CSV table of C-alpha atoms and ligand atoms in Angstrom, one decimal:
chain,number,residue,atom,x,y,z
U,1,UNK,CA,167.5,64.3,59.4
U,2,UNK,CA,164.4,64.5,57.2
U,3,UNK,CA,162.5,61.3,56.4
U,4,UNK,CA,163.5,61.7,52.8
U,5,UNK,CA,167.1,62.0,53.9
U,6,UNK,CA,166.9,58.9,55.9
U,7,UNK,CA,165.5,57.0,52.9
U,8,UNK,CA,168.3,58.2,50.7
U,9,UNK,CA,170.9,57.3,53.2
U,10,UNK,CA,169.4,53.9,54.2
U,11,UNK,CA,171.7,50.9,54.1
U,12,UNK,CA,169.4,49.5,51.4
U,13,UNK,CA,170.5,52.3,49.2
U,14,UNK,CA,167.2,52.6,47.4
U,15,UNK,CA,168.5,55.5,45.3
U,16,UNK,CA,171.7,53.8,44.3
U,17,UNK,CA,170.1,50.9,42.3
U,18,UNK,CA,168.5,52.0,39.0
U,19,UNK,CA,165.3,50.1,38.5
U,20,UNK,CA,163.4,49.5,35.3
U,21,UNK,CA,160.1,51.1,34.2
U,22,UNK,CA,158.0,49.8,31.4
U,23,UNK,CA,154.6,50.4,29.7
U,24,UNK,CA,152.6,48.0,27.6
U,25,UNK,CA,151.1,50.2,24.9
U,26,UNK,CA,147.7,49.0,23.9
U,27,UNK,CA,144.1,50.4,23.9
U,28,UNK,CA,141.8,49.8,26.9
U,29,UNK,CA,139.7,47.7,24.5
U,30,UNK,CA,142.6,45.3,23.7
U,31,UNK,CA,143.0,43.8,27.2
U,32,UNK,CA,141.9,40.3,28.3
U,33,UNK,CA,139.3,42.1,30.3
U,34,UNK,CA,137.8,43.7,27.2
U,35,UNK,CA,137.8,40.3,25.5
U,36,UNK,CA,135.8,38.9,28.5
U,37,UNK,CA,133.3,41.8,27.8
U,38,UNK,CA,132.7,40.3,24.4
U,39,UNK,CA,134.9,42.7,22.3
U,40,UNK,CA,136.6,40.9,19.5
U,41,UNK,CA,139.5,42.0,17.2
U,42,UNK,CA,136.9,42.8,14.5
U,43,UNK,CA,135.5,45.5,16.9
U,44,UNK,CA,138.8,47.2,17.4
U,45,UNK,CA,138.9,49.5,14.4
U,46,UNK,CA,135.4,51.0,15.3
U,47,UNK,CA,136.1,51.4,19.0
U,48,UNK,CA,136.7,54.8,20.5
U,49,UNK,CA,140.5,55.3,20.6
U,50,UNK,CA,141.9,56.8,23.8
U,51,UNK,CA,145.5,55.8,23.6
U,52,UNK,CA,147.1,59.0,22.3
U,53,UNK,CA,146.0,61.3,25.2
U,54,UNK,CA,146.8,58.6,27.8
U,55,UNK,CA,150.3,58.2,26.3
U,56,UNK,CA,150.8,62.0,26.4
U,57,UNK,CA,149.9,61.9,30.1
U,58,UNK,CA,152.5,59.2,30.7
U,59,UNK,CA,155.1,61.2,28.8
U,60,UNK,CA,154.4,64.3,30.8
U,61,UNK,CA,154.8,62.3,34.1
U,62,UNK,CA,158.1,60.9,32.9
U,63,UNK,CA,159.3,64.3,31.7
U,64,UNK,CA,158.4,65.9,35.1
U,65,UNK,CA,160.6,63.3,36.8
U,66,UNK,CA,163.3,63.2,34.0
U,67,UNK,CA,162.9,59.5,33.7
U,68,UNK,CA,163.1,57.3,30.6
U,69,UNK,CA,161.2,54.1,30.2
U,70,UNK,CA,160.7,51.1,27.9
U,71,UNK,CA,157.4,51.0,25.9
U,72,UNK,CA,156.3,47.6,24.6
U,73,UNK,CA,154.1,48.6,21.8
U,74,UNK,CA,151.5,46.4,20.1
U,75,UNK,CA,152.0,46.1,16.3
U,76,UNK,CA,148.3,46.9,15.8
U,77,UNK,CA,149.0,50.3,17.5
U,78,UNK,CA,151.9,50.9,15.1
U,79,UNK,CA,149.6,50.2,12.1
U,80,UNK,CA,146.6,52.2,13.3
U,81,UNK,CA,148.0,55.0,15.5
U,82,UNK,CA,151.6,55.5,14.3
U,83,UNK,CA,151.8,59.0,15.8
U,84,UNK,CA,151.7,57.5,19.2
U,85,UNK,CA,154.9,55.5,18.5
U,86,UNK,CA,156.5,58.7,17.0
U,87,UNK,CA,155.7,60.7,20.1
U,88,UNK,CA,157.1,58.1,22.5
U,89,UNK,CA,160.4,57.6,20.5
U,90,UNK,CA,160.7,61.4,20.0
U,91,UNK,CA,160.7,61.9,23.7
U,92,UNK,CA,163.8,59.7,24.0
U,93,UNK,CA,162.2,56.4,25.3
U,94,UNK,CA,162.9,52.9,24.2
U,95,UNK,CA,160.4,51.2,21.8
U,96,UNK,CA,160.1,47.4,22.1
U,97,UNK,CA,157.6,44.8,20.8
U,98,UNK,CA,154.4,43.6,22.5
U,99,UNK,CA,153.5,41.4,19.5
U,100,UNK,CA,151.0,42.2,16.8
U,101,UNK,CA,147.4,41.5,18.0
U,102,UNK,CA,147.6,40.7,21.7
U,103,UNK,CA,147.3,37.0,21.2
U,104,UNK,CA,148.6,35.0,24.1
U,105,UNK,CA,151.4,32.5,23.1
U,106,UNK,CA,149.1,29.6,23.9
U,107,UNK,CA,147.1,30.6,20.8
U,108,UNK,CA,150.0,31.0,18.4
U,109,UNK,CA,152.0,28.4,16.5
U,110,UNK,CA,155.8,28.9,16.5
U,111,UNK,CA,155.8,30.1,12.8
U,112,UNK,CA,152.9,32.5,13.6
U,113,UNK,CA,154.9,33.9,16.5
U,114,UNK,CA,158.0,34.3,14.4
U,115,UNK,CA,156.0,36.3,11.9
U,116,UNK,CA,154.6,38.5,14.7
U,117,UNK,CA,158.1,39.2,16.0
U,118,UNK,CA,159.4,40.1,12.5
U,119,UNK,CA,156.4,42.1,11.4
U,120,UNK,CA,156.1,44.1,14.7
U,121,UNK,CA,159.8,44.9,14.7
U,122,UNK,CA,159.8,46.1,11.1
U,123,UNK,CA,156.7,48.3,11.7
U,124,UNK,CA,158.1,49.8,14.9
U,125,UNK,CA,161.6,50.4,13.6
U,126,UNK,CA,160.3,52.1,10.5
U,127,UNK,CA,158.3,54.5,12.6
U,128,UNK,CA,160.6,55.0,15.5
U,129,UNK,CA,163.9,55.0,13.7
U,130,UNK,CA,165.6,53.0,16.4
U,131,UNK,CA,166.5,49.2,16.7
U,132,UNK,CA,163.9,47.1,18.5
U,133,UNK,CA,165.7,44.5,20.7
U,134,UNK,CA,163.1,43.7,23.4
U,135,UNK,CA,159.8,41.8,23.6
U,136,UNK,CA,157.0,41.3,26.1
U,137,UNK,CA,154.3,38.7,25.5
U,138,UNK,CA,150.7,39.6,26.0
U,139,UNK,CA,149.6,38.6,29.5
U,140,UNK,CA,153.1,37.4,30.5
U,141,UNK,CA,152.3,34.2,28.5
U,142,UNK,CA,155.8,32.7,28.4
U,143,UNK,CA,155.5,29.6,30.6
U,144,UNK,CA,157.1,26.1,30.5
U,145,UNK,CA,154.3,25.1,28.0
U,146,UNK,CA,155.2,28.0,25.6
U,147,UNK,CA,158.9,28.1,26.2
U,148,UNK,CA,159.5,27.4,22.5
U,149,UNK,CA,158.9,31.1,22.2
U,150,UNK,CA,162.4,31.7,23.8
U,151,UNK,CA,164.0,29.8,21.0
U,152,UNK,CA,162.1,31.8,18.4
U,153,UNK,CA,163.0,35.1,20.1
U,154,UNK,CA,166.7,34.2,20.2
U,155,UNK,CA,166.7,33.1,16.6
U,156,UNK,CA,164.9,36.3,15.5
U,157,UNK,CA,167.7,38.4,17.1
U,158,UNK,CA,165.9,39.8,20.1
U,159,UNK,CA,168.3,40.5,22.9
U,160,UNK,CA,165.9,40.4,25.9
U,161,UNK,CA,162.5,39.2,26.9
U,162,UNK,CA,160.3,40.4,29.8
U,163,UNK,CA,157.4,37.9,29.6
U,164,UNK,CA,157.9,35.5,32.6
U,165,UNK,CA,156.0,36.2,35.8
U,166,UNK,CA,157.7,34.1,38.5
U,167,UNK,CA,154.4,33.6,40.4
U,168,UNK,CA,151.6,31.0,40.7
U,169,UNK,CA,148.6,32.4,38.8
U,170,UNK,CA,145.5,30.8,37.1
U,171,UNK,CA,146.5,32.1,33.6
U,172,UNK,CA,150.3,32.6,33.5
U,173,UNK,CA,153.4,32.3,35.6
U,174,UNK,CA,156.5,30.1,36.2
U,175,UNK,CA,156.6,29.9,40.0
U,176,UNK,CA,160.0,28.3,40.2
U,177,UNK,CA,161.8,30.6,37.7
U,178,UNK,CA,164.4,33.0,39.1
U,179,UNK,CA,162.6,36.1,40.3
U,180,UNK,CA,165.4,38.4,39.0
U,181,UNK,CA,167.3,39.1,35.8
U,182,UNK,CA,168.7,35.8,34.4
U,183,UNK,CA,169.6,33.9,31.2
U,184,UNK,CA,166.6,32.0,29.9
U,185,UNK,CA,167.2,28.9,27.8
U,186,UNK,CA,164.4,27.5,25.6
U,187,UNK,CA,164.0,23.8,24.9
U,188,UNK,CA,165.9,24.2,21.7
U,189,UNK,CA,168.9,25.8,23.4
U,190,UNK,CA,168.1,29.4,22.4
U,191,UNK,CA,169.1,31.9,25.1
U,192,UNK,CA,167.8,35.4,25.9
U,193,UNK,CA,168.2,37.7,28.8
U,194,UNK,CA,165.0,37.4,30.9
U,195,UNK,CA,163.8,40.4,32.9
U,196,UNK,CA,160.8,39.3,35.1
U,197,UNK,CA,158.5,41.8,36.7
U,198,UNK,CA,159.2,42.6,40.4
U,199,UNK,CA,158.0,40.2,43.0
U,200,UNK,CA,158.2,40.1,46.8
U,201,UNK,CA,159.3,36.9,48.5
U,202,UNK,CA,157.0,36.3,51.5
U,203,UNK,CA,156.3,33.0,53.4
U,204,UNK,CA,158.1,30.9,50.8
U,205,UNK,CA,156.3,32.3,47.7
U,206,UNK,CA,156.8,35.1,45.2
U,207,UNK,CA,154.0,37.6,45.4
U,208,UNK,CA,153.4,40.0,42.5
U,209,UNK,CA,154.4,43.6,43.5
U,210,UNK,CA,155.3,45.0,40.1
U,211,UNK,CA,152.6,47.0,38.5
U,212,UNK,CA,149.3,46.8,36.6
U,213,UNK,CA,146.4,45.7,38.8
U,214,UNK,CA,148.8,44.8,41.6
U,215,UNK,CA,150.2,48.4,41.7
U,216,UNK,CA,146.6,49.8,41.6
U,217,UNK,CA,145.4,47.4,44.4
U,218,UNK,CA,148.4,47.4,46.8
U,219,UNK,CA,149.4,50.3,49.0
U,220,UNK,CA,152.3,52.0,47.1
U,221,UNK,CA,154.5,51.5,50.1
U,222,UNK,CA,154.3,47.7,49.5
U,223,UNK,CA,155.7,48.3,46.0
U,224,UNK,CA,158.4,50.6,47.6
U,225,UNK,CA,159.3,47.8,50.1
U,226,UNK,CA,159.7,45.3,47.2
U,227,UNK,CA,161.9,47.8,45.3
U,228,UNK,CA,164.1,48.3,48.4
U,229,UNK,CA,164.3,44.6,49.1
U,230,UNK,CA,165.5,44.0,45.5
U,231,UNK,CA,168.0,46.8,45.7
U,232,UNK,CA,169.3,45.5,49.1
U,233,UNK,CA,170.3,42.3,47.2
U,234,UNK,CA,171.8,44.3,44.4
U,235,UNK,CA,168.9,43.4,42.1
U,236,UNK,CA,167.0,45.6,39.7
U,237,UNK,CA,163.2,45.7,40.0
U,238,UNK,CA,161.0,45.9,36.8
U,239,UNK,CA,157.8,47.8,37.1
U,240,UNK,CA,155.1,47.6,34.4
U,241,UNK,CA,152.0,49.7,33.7
U,242,UNK,CA,149.6,50.5,30.8
U,243,UNK,CA,148.7,54.0,29.5
U,244,UNK,CA,145.0,53.1,30.0
U,245,UNK,CA,145.7,52.8,33.7
U,246,UNK,CA,146.2,56.6,33.7
U,247,UNK,CA,142.8,57.1,32.0
U,248,UNK,CA,140.2,56.7,34.7
U,249,UNK,CA,137.4,58.1,32.4
U,250,UNK,CA,137.6,55.3,29.8
U,251,UNK,CA,134.3,53.8,28.9
U,252,UNK,CA,133.0,51.1,31.2
U,253,UNK,CA,132.8,47.8,29.2
U,254,UNK,CA,130.1,45.2,30.1
U,255,UNK,CA,132.6,42.9,31.9
U,256,UNK,CA,131.7,40.3,34.5
U,257,UNK,CA,131.9,42.0,38.0
U,258,UNK,CA,135.1,40.3,39.1
U,259,UNK,CA,136.8,41.1,35.8
U,260,UNK,CA,135.6,44.7,36.0
U,261,UNK,CA,137.0,45.0,39.5
U,262,UNK,CA,140.4,43.7,38.4
U,263,UNK,CA,140.4,46.1,35.4
U,264,UNK,CA,139.2,49.3,37.1
U,265,UNK,CA,140.3,49.1,40.7
U,266,UNK,CA,142.4,52.2,41.7
U,267,UNK,CA,142.4,53.8,38.2
U,268,UNK,CA,142.2,57.3,39.7
U,269,UNK,CA,145.2,56.7,42.0
U,270,UNK,CA,147.6,55.2,39.4
U,271,UNK,CA,149.2,58.5,38.3
U,272,UNK,CA,149.7,59.6,41.9
U,273,UNK,CA,151.3,56.3,42.9
U,274,UNK,CA,153.6,56.4,39.8
U,275,UNK,CA,154.7,60.0,40.7
U,276,UNK,CA,155.3,59.0,44.3
U,277,UNK,CA,157.6,56.1,43.2
U,278,UNK,CA,159.4,58.3,40.6
U,279,UNK,CA,160.1,60.8,43.3
U,280,UNK,CA,161.8,58.2,45.5
U,281,UNK,CA,163.5,55.7,43.3
U,282,UNK,CA,165.6,55.9,40.1
U,283,UNK,CA,164.2,54.2,37.0
U,284,UNK,CA,165.4,53.9,33.4
U,285,UNK,CA,164.6,52.0,30.2
U,286,UNK,CA,166.0,48.5,29.6
U,287,UNK,CA,168.0,49.8,26.6
U,288,UNK,CA,170.0,52.2,28.9
U,289,UNK,CA,170.8,49.4,31.4
U,290,UNK,CA,171.3,46.4,29.1
U,291,UNK,CA,175.0,46.0,29.8
U,292,UNK,CA,174.6,46.3,33.6
U,293,UNK,CA,171.7,43.8,33.4
U,294,UNK,CA,173.7,41.3,31.5
U,295,UNK,CA,176.4,41.4,34.2
U,296,UNK,CA,173.7,41.0,36.9
U,297,UNK,CA,172.4,37.8,35.2
U,298,UNK,CA,174.4,35.2,37.1
U,299,UNK,CA,171.9,32.4,36.8
U,300,UNK,CA,170.8,30.3,33.9
U,301,UNK,CA,167.4,28.7,33.9
U,302,UNK,CA,166.1,26.1,31.5
U,303,UNK,CA,162.4,26.5,30.4
U,304,UNK,CA,160.2,24.0,28.8
U,305,UNK,CA,159.9,21.4,31.5
U,306,UNK,CA,156.6,19.4,31.5
P,1,ZN,ZN1,149.2,43.8,26.9
């Protein structure tokens, strides 16, 4: 039997579980790393835009592997580069919200967040011609401290959230949150389906294995291991990437060395790793799997503890 055949027939059934694939759609100059390089929101309109060709590259990879994905698009992108949203939606993918201006929830008041949710949804729905029901906070910034955001999301009619990273990290994370799809309850009682990015349980801790810098840094087989482990427990894994991670020739911003390393490590290998994973696992958008995910959510978790 070929190695590929063994994988297909493995007891973990890695081709039987449909995992989730997502992209956070923002320019390379809208990241936390770019902010650390001194770029402010006032600089964005004059900065060299590189998102459209990067998104085209992503769409080509997905078309080659006949895979659909969820795209969490920044409202700013919808305002300034609407053709990008049109191209993604036109290719049959799900459009969801990544907020308006990439402000972490720690820097927003609840009424400002509510306005971001409603404004970004209206912009995206007008361009894409499809309902927007999902949200991902910039830098996974839903934590116990910002759990009020879950109440606002539920009240605004969003059906799922993908903003909780169940790990210990200096800037985000809820290490004791369920590391799989669950019902998240905010301090005000609002409930949404929560879809955390994939982690790997090792030595009593959840380690990030899901995408972004971790996908670029880790051997791709580690990510594959995490996907198989999740599938072995009947769980869906959520991967996330950014179009700028498939654009290794983007300008080098004057970031501090450690920030630059985190932002740029492995950029030339991202597309190859993504193609490798798409060739071995099945992925889809959240929209396509929403009913199955709701059935999978057998745990309720209350956020907002001090
Ligand atoms: Zn982002």
